[in-house]
Amino acid sequence: MRGEDLENRGGGTGEVKSRANNGSYSLSSSSYMIDDPETRWTSWLVPVFVVANVAMFLVAMYFNNCPKHNPGNCVARFLGRFSFEPLKLNPLFGPSSSTLERLGALEWTKVVQKHQGWRLVTCIWLHAGVIHLVANMLSLVFIGIRLEQQFGFVRIGVIYLLSGFGGSVLSSLFIRNNISVGASGALFGLLGAMLSELITNWTIYTNKGAAMITLLVIIVINLGLGILPHVDNYAHIGGFLTGFLLGFVLLPRPQFGWLDQRNLPAGIPVKTKYKAYQYVLWFISIVLLIVGFMVALVMLFKGENGNDHCPWCHYVTCVPTSRWNCDKN
């Protein structure tokens, strides 16, 4: 079994790049959204997602079984086979990179050369450690529950899953030497959807200027944290862009007072359900989503390296400083 060091980014394919968010999403959960008294769903899908992620982490720890391959060096040995890898191998209190790889972590070689495309989805449900898991699940609860209450489980579930997939695709295009796990690509998708929802429903909100500034600050901070080592910012950006476009498609609200027009006498002109700019944004977003996914997937499975087409893009996931070095993926 390999014993890759999570703190060494110059290493081999077993190194884990976590999709971490450091919990900053929580600030955006109520920054601008308003309650709709006409429609309010009960949130159940987001709690199911949280349970599924926790369950997958427990499964990973069960299969990892640190005492079997690393006796005497495990952290929290009283947990038995659920004890954590030594901190020098995994500072996030979790399983080994080889265990994550076995269970479906994202790795370019296996996705492209061994045709294991399912890893583009399974990696979303795996986490590198307890710290990684807790940060992502708290963010999912703060953002996801409110969004699901506002828009229902179908739309939010679609945004979450497609954003996670979009993040995995972009990550695979640029990262070849490390494995990647985590749900924060999907979480960035929810954050992107919040931004596009504010834009497409601009006319029905109050305090929208302050809301826009608050949301943009949160987005910039979270993406800025992605330039730190061991964080897969490609997954964040891919998830954010996917969710941003999906928000225009799935989250437009009808014009103010549109529902009340159903009771008007016959012959009185009725407004269209959505404004013209909402239809335009919907159409543009649909086209960009279809074209974007098609181009990205064709490039990926043809073995294209995104860094060949964008030589400076490696800076979006790690900026070298005097404190750390960045390997060039």
Short mmCIF file of C-alpha atoms in Angstrom, two decimals:
data_model
loop_
_atom_site.label_atom_id
_atom_site.label_comp_id
_atom_site.label_asym_id
_atom_site.label_seq_id
_atom_site.Cartn_x
_atom_site.Cartn_y
_atom_site.Cartn_z
CA MET A 1 0.00 0.00 0.00
CA ARG A 2 1.25 3.46 -0.84
CA GLY A 3 1.82 6.00 1.88
CA GLU A 4 1.58 9.32 0.08
CA ASP A 5 2.09 12.47 2.10
CA LEU A 6 -0.79 14.89 1.79
CA GLU A 7 1.56 17.75 2.62
CA ASN A 8 3.77 17.11 -0.42
CA ARG A 9 2.31 18.41 -3.67
CA GLY A 10 5.27 17.35 -5.74
CA GLY A 11 4.49 13.68 -5.37
CA GLY A 12 2.72 11.03 -7.36
CA THR A 13 -0.78 10.27 -8.39
CA GLY A 14 -1.88 9.27 -4.91
CA GLU A 15 -1.84 12.77 -3.49
CA VAL A 16 -5.23 14.06 -2.44
CA LYS A 17 -6.44 17.48 -3.48
CA SER A 18 -9.41 18.24 -1.26
CA ARG A 19 -12.18 20.52 -2.37
CA ALA A 20 -12.23 22.62 0.76
CA ASN A 21 -14.30 25.71 1.47
CA ASN A 22 -13.38 26.57 5.07
CA GLY A 23 -17.01 27.15 5.98
CA SER A 24 -17.32 30.60 4.43
CA TYR A 25 -20.47 29.69 2.53
CA SER A 26 -22.59 30.02 5.64
CA LEU A 27 -22.51 33.82 5.45
CA SER A 28 -24.48 33.75 2.22
CA SER A 29 -27.38 31.62 3.38
CA SER A 30 -29.69 34.53 4.17
CA SER A 31 -27.93 37.52 2.64
CA TYR A 32 -30.64 38.35 0.17
CA MET A 33 -33.26 35.63 -0.17
CA ILE A 34 -36.80 36.46 0.85
CA ASP A 35 -39.58 34.19 1.95
CA ASP A 36 -42.27 33.38 -0.59
CA PRO A 37 -45.51 32.86 1.38
CA GLU A 38 -47.17 31.20 -1.61
CA THR A 39 -44.68 28.38 -2.04
CA ARG A 40 -42.40 26.95 0.62
CA TRP A 41 -41.15 23.39 0.47
CA THR A 42 -39.99 21.21 3.32
CA SER A 43 -36.31 20.48 3.00
CA TRP A 44 -35.54 16.75 2.99
CA LEU A 45 -33.11 16.23 0.11
CA VAL A 46 -30.28 18.30 1.61
CA PRO A 47 -30.40 16.33 4.90
CA VAL A 48 -30.31 13.13 2.82
CA PHE A 49 -27.21 14.42 1.01
CA VAL A 50 -25.58 15.16 4.38
CA VAL A 51 -26.36 11.67 5.67
CA ALA A 52 -25.05 10.12 2.43
CA ASN A 53 -21.75 12.02 2.69
CA VAL A 54 -21.28 11.07 6.33
CA ALA A 55 -22.12 7.44 5.54
CA MET A 56 -19.58 7.37 2.71
CA PHE A 57 -16.92 8.76 5.02
CA LEU A 58 -17.64 5.98 7.54
CA VAL A 59 -17.43 3.42 4.74
CA ALA A 60 -14.08 4.85 3.68
CA MET A 61 -12.76 4.68 7.24
CA TYR A 62 -14.03 1.10 7.60
CA PHE A 63 -12.23 -0.05 4.45
CA ASN A 64 -9.15 1.99 5.31
CA ASN A 65 -8.58 0.05 8.57
CA CYS A 66 -5.46 1.96 9.60
CA PRO A 67 -4.31 -0.50 12.33
CA LYS A 68 -4.01 -3.25 9.74
CA HIS A 69 -1.44 -1.52 7.52
CA ASN A 70 -0.01 1.07 9.91
CA PRO A 71 -0.04 -0.45 13.41
CA GLY A 72 1.10 1.81 16.20
CA ASN A 73 1.03 5.02 14.15
CA CYS A 74 -2.70 5.61 13.75
CA VAL A 75 -4.45 8.62 15.29
CA ALA A 76 -7.26 7.92 17.80
CA ARG A 77 -6.36 4.23 17.98
CA PHE A 78 -9.24 3.60 20.41
CA LEU A 79 -11.53 3.82 17.35
CA GLY A 80 -10.09 0.55 16.06
CA ARG A 81 -10.40 0.12 12.32
CA PHE A 82 -12.01 3.58 12.16
CA SER A 83 -8.88 5.29 13.48
CA PHE A 84 -7.23 7.92 11.29
CA GLU A 85 -4.07 7.81 9.25
CA PRO A 86 -0.94 9.42 10.79
CA LEU A 87 -1.15 13.21 10.52
CA LYS A 88 2.00 13.35 8.41
CA LEU A 89 0.11 11.32 5.80
CA ASN A 90 -3.31 12.92 6.21
CA PRO A 91 -3.52 16.10 8.33
CA LEU A 92 -7.31 16.25 7.84
CA PHE A 93 -7.98 13.19 10.08
CA GLY A 94 -9.11 10.72 7.47
CA PRO A 95 -8.23 7.66 5.38
CA SER A 96 -5.24 7.09 3.13
CA SER A 97 -5.15 8.35 -0.43
CA SER A 98 -5.02 4.76 -1.69
CA THR A 99 -8.31 3.99 0.07
CA LEU A 100 -9.96 7.05 -1.45
CA GLU A 101 -8.63 6.07 -4.84
CA ARG A 102 -10.03 2.57 -4.45
CA LEU A 103 -13.47 3.88 -3.52
CA GLY A 104 -13.82 6.29 -6.45
CA ALA A 105 -11.63 9.36 -6.06
CA LEU A 106 -11.10 11.42 -9.19
CA GLU A 107 -7.90 10.52 -11.03
CA TRP A 108 -7.18 11.42 -14.64
CA THR A 109 -5.43 8.16 -15.54
CA LYS A 110 -8.32 6.01 -14.39
CA VAL A 111 -10.99 8.26 -15.91
CA VAL A 112 -9.41 8.64 -19.36
CA GLN A 113 -7.08 5.72 -19.92
CA LYS A 114 -9.04 3.09 -17.97
CA HIS A 115 -12.46 4.44 -18.99
CA GLN A 116 -13.72 4.85 -15.42
CA GLY A 117 -15.90 7.86 -16.09
CA TRP A 118 -18.04 7.06 -13.06
CA ARG A 119 -15.31 8.64 -10.93
CA LEU A 120 -16.53 12.03 -12.13
CA VAL A 121 -19.56 11.42 -9.91
CA THR A 122 -18.31 9.20 -7.08
CA CYS A 123 -15.57 11.64 -6.06
CA ILE A 124 -18.28 14.14 -5.04
CA TRP A 125 -19.34 11.83 -2.20
CA LEU A 126 -15.88 11.21 -0.76
CA HIS A 127 -13.95 13.42 1.67
CA ALA A 128 -10.30 13.49 2.65
CA GLY A 129 -10.93 13.76 6.38
CA VAL A 130 -13.18 14.84 9.24
CA ILE A 131 -12.19 18.50 8.88
CA HIS A 132 -12.95 18.43 5.17
CA LEU A 133 -16.28 16.67 5.74
CA VAL A 134 -17.49 18.94 8.55
CA ALA A 135 -16.63 22.14 6.65
CA ASN A 136 -18.51 20.98 3.54
CA MET A 137 -21.54 19.61 5.38
CA LEU A 138 -22.00 22.76 7.47
CA SER A 139 -21.89 24.78 4.27
CA LEU A 140 -24.39 22.44 2.60
CA VAL A 141 -26.80 22.79 5.52
CA PHE A 142 -26.58 26.59 5.65
CA ILE A 143 -26.96 27.09 1.91
CA GLY A 144 -28.84 24.05 0.69
CA ILE A 145 -31.73 23.92 3.17
CA ARG A 146 -32.72 27.53 2.51
CA LEU A 147 -32.51 27.07 -1.25
CA GLU A 148 -34.52 23.85 -1.13
CA GLN A 149 -37.21 25.55 0.93
CA GLN A 150 -37.40 28.32 -1.66
CA PHE A 151 -37.23 26.30 -4.88
CA GLY A 152 -37.96 22.67 -4.08
CA PHE A 153 -35.86 19.51 -4.02
CA VAL A 154 -35.91 18.81 -7.79
CA ARG A 155 -34.27 22.02 -8.92
CA ILE A 156 -31.78 22.19 -6.07
CA GLY A 157 -30.91 18.50 -6.47
CA VAL A 158 -30.27 19.00 -10.19
CA ILE A 159 -28.06 22.02 -9.52
CA TYR A 160 -26.10 20.21 -6.81
CA LEU A 161 -25.43 17.07 -8.84
CA LEU A 162 -24.70 18.74 -12.19
CA SER A 163 -22.45 21.33 -10.52
CA GLY A 164 -20.49 18.59 -8.80
CA PHE A 165 -20.13 16.82 -12.16
CA GLY A 166 -19.08 20.04 -13.87
CA GLY A 167 -16.45 20.63 -11.21
CA SER A 168 -15.07 17.13 -11.68
CA VAL A 169 -14.84 17.56 -15.46
CA LEU A 170 -12.88 20.82 -15.22
CA SER A 171 -10.65 19.36 -12.51
CA SER A 172 -9.84 16.36 -14.70
CA LEU A 173 -8.91 18.62 -17.61
CA PHE A 174 -6.21 20.37 -15.60
CA ILE A 175 -5.06 17.99 -12.83
CA ARG A 176 -3.24 14.80 -13.78
CA ASN A 177 -0.79 14.08 -10.98
CA ASN A 178 -3.12 14.11 -7.96
CA ILE A 179 -6.43 12.61 -6.94
CA SER A 180 -9.34 14.82 -5.95
CA VAL A 181 -12.32 14.32 -3.64
CA GLY A 182 -15.01 16.47 -2.05
CA ALA A 183 -18.47 17.99 -2.41
CA SER A 184 -17.44 21.62 -2.56
CA GLY A 185 -17.66 21.75 -6.37
CA ALA A 186 -21.37 21.03 -5.90
CA LEU A 187 -21.52 23.58 -3.08
CA PHE A 188 -19.93 26.23 -5.27
CA GLY A 189 -22.65 25.39 -7.78
CA LEU A 190 -25.29 26.30 -5.21
CA LEU A 191 -23.42 29.52 -4.51
CA GLY A 192 -23.28 30.31 -8.24
CA ALA A 193 -27.00 29.58 -8.52
CA MET A 194 -27.68 32.05 -5.71
CA LEU A 195 -25.88 34.74 -7.70
CA SER A 196 -27.69 34.08 -10.97
CA GLU A 197 -31.01 33.81 -9.11
CA LEU A 198 -30.46 37.28 -7.72
CA ILE A 199 -29.64 38.61 -11.20
CA THR A 200 -32.54 36.99 -13.07
CA ASN A 201 -35.06 37.95 -10.34
CA TRP A 202 -33.52 41.39 -9.81
CA THR A 203 -36.77 43.36 -10.01
CA ILE A 204 -38.56 41.57 -7.17
CA TYR A 205 -35.91 42.03 -4.47
CA THR A 206 -35.29 44.86 -2.05
CA ASN A 207 -31.80 45.82 -0.83
CA LYS A 208 -30.45 44.09 -3.89
CA GLY A 209 -27.36 46.28 -4.17
CA ALA A 210 -26.18 45.32 -0.69
CA ALA A 211 -27.12 41.72 -1.36
CA MET A 212 -25.08 41.63 -4.56
CA ILE A 213 -22.01 43.12 -2.87
CA THR A 214 -22.27 40.67 0.04
CA LEU A 215 -22.62 37.68 -2.24
CA LEU A 216 -19.75 38.74 -4.50
CA VAL A 217 -17.46 39.26 -1.49
CA ILE A 218 -18.27 35.76 -0.25
CA ILE A 219 -17.63 34.25 -3.68
CA VAL A 220 -14.30 36.07 -4.07
CA ILE A 221 -13.16 35.00 -0.58
CA ASN A 222 -14.03 31.36 -1.21
CA LEU A 223 -12.38 31.27 -4.63
CA GLY A 224 -9.39 33.10 -3.18
CA LEU A 225 -8.94 30.38 -0.58
CA GLY A 226 -8.66 27.95 -3.46
CA ILE A 227 -5.19 29.21 -4.38
CA LEU A 228 -3.82 27.56 -1.24
CA PRO A 229 -1.99 24.22 -1.64
CA HIS A 230 -3.96 20.95 -1.53
CA VAL A 231 -7.21 22.66 -2.61
CA ASP A 232 -8.77 21.79 -5.97
CA ASN A 233 -9.88 25.22 -7.17
CA TYR A 234 -10.62 23.85 -10.64
CA ALA A 235 -13.49 21.86 -9.13
CA HIS A 236 -14.69 25.00 -7.36
CA ILE A 237 -14.63 27.07 -10.56
CA GLY A 238 -16.23 24.35 -12.68
CA GLY A 239 -18.97 23.84 -10.11
CA PHE A 240 -19.55 27.57 -9.74
CA LEU A 241 -19.87 28.17 -13.49
CA THR A 242 -22.24 25.23 -13.88
CA GLY A 243 -24.43 26.34 -11.00
CA PHE A 244 -24.36 29.96 -12.18
CA LEU A 245 -25.74 28.99 -15.59
CA LEU A 246 -28.24 26.52 -14.12
CA GLY A 247 -29.59 29.26 -11.87
CA PHE A 248 -30.73 31.22 -14.92
CA VAL A 249 -32.42 28.08 -16.27
CA LEU A 250 -34.05 26.67 -13.14
CA LEU A 251 -34.54 29.52 -10.67
CA PRO A 252 -36.34 32.42 -12.43
CA ARG A 253 -39.39 33.68 -10.56
CA PRO A 254 -42.58 34.92 -12.30
CA GLN A 255 -43.17 38.65 -12.59
CA PHE A 256 -44.57 40.31 -9.50
CA GLY A 257 -48.34 39.92 -9.43
CA TRP A 258 -48.45 37.45 -12.33
CA LEU A 259 -50.40 34.87 -10.31
CA ASP A 260 -53.01 37.47 -9.33
CA GLN A 261 -53.82 38.09 -13.01
CA ARG A 262 -55.55 34.73 -13.28
CA ASN A 263 -58.57 36.26 -11.53
CA LEU A 264 -58.85 39.25 -13.88
CA PRO A 265 -61.95 39.58 -16.11
CA ALA A 266 -61.67 38.33 -19.67
CA GLY A 267 -60.37 40.80 -22.21
CA ILE A 268 -57.88 42.52 -19.93
CA PRO A 269 -54.28 42.12 -21.20
CA VAL A 270 -52.26 39.66 -19.14
CA LYS A 271 -48.53 39.94 -18.55
CA THR A 272 -46.24 37.16 -19.64
CA LYS A 273 -45.06 34.92 -16.82
CA TYR A 274 -41.43 36.00 -17.16
CA LYS A 275 -39.76 39.18 -18.35
CA ALA A 276 -38.02 39.27 -21.72
CA TYR A 277 -34.53 39.41 -20.20
CA GLN A 278 -35.27 36.27 -18.18
CA TYR A 279 -36.07 34.38 -21.39
CA VAL A 280 -32.88 35.70 -22.99
CA LEU A 281 -30.74 34.63 -20.01
CA TRP A 282 -32.49 31.22 -20.00
CA PHE A 283 -31.70 30.63 -23.68
CA ILE A 284 -28.07 31.80 -23.48
CA SER A 285 -27.45 29.67 -20.39
CA ILE A 286 -28.92 26.54 -21.98
CA VAL A 287 -26.67 26.97 -25.02
CA LEU A 288 -23.55 27.62 -22.93
CA LEU A 289 -24.25 24.60 -20.72
CA ILE A 290 -24.73 22.21 -23.63
CA VAL A 291 -21.75 23.49 -25.61
CA GLY A 292 -19.55 23.75 -22.54
CA PHE A 293 -20.18 20.19 -21.37
CA MET A 294 -19.81 18.77 -24.88
CA VAL A 295 -16.49 20.53 -25.54
CA ALA A 296 -15.09 19.73 -22.08
CA LEU A 297 -16.04 16.04 -22.22
CA VAL A 298 -14.67 15.61 -25.75
CA MET A 299 -11.39 17.25 -24.71
CA LEU A 300 -11.20 15.13 -21.56
CA PHE A 301 -11.74 11.74 -23.18
CA LYS A 302 -9.44 12.62 -26.07
CA GLY A 303 -6.73 13.03 -23.45
CA GLU A 304 -6.31 16.79 -23.89
CA ASN A 305 -4.42 18.62 -21.15
CA GLY A 306 -6.08 21.91 -20.29
CA ASN A 307 -2.75 23.39 -19.24
CA ASP A 308 -1.53 23.13 -22.85
CA HIS A 309 -4.28 25.54 -23.90
CA CYS A 310 -3.97 27.82 -20.87
CA PRO A 311 -0.36 28.00 -19.60
CA TRP A 312 -1.22 30.38 -16.75
CA CYS A 313 -4.27 28.50 -15.46
CA HIS A 314 -2.25 26.53 -12.90
CA TYR A 315 -2.15 29.73 -10.84
CA VAL A 316 -5.89 29.53 -10.18
CA THR A 317 -5.41 26.49 -7.96
CA CYS A 318 -2.09 27.33 -6.29
CA VAL A 319 0.07 30.44 -6.20
CA PRO A 320 3.67 29.68 -5.14
CA THR A 321 5.05 31.68 -2.22
CA SER A 322 8.05 31.55 0.09
CA ARG A 323 5.99 29.29 2.37
CA TRP A 324 5.13 26.61 -0.18
CA ASN A 325 5.84 25.38 -3.70
CA CYS A 326 3.29 24.37 -6.30
CA ASP A 327 3.81 21.41 -8.56
CA LYS A 328 2.78 21.98 -12.17
CA ASN A 329 -0.02 19.55 -13.02
#
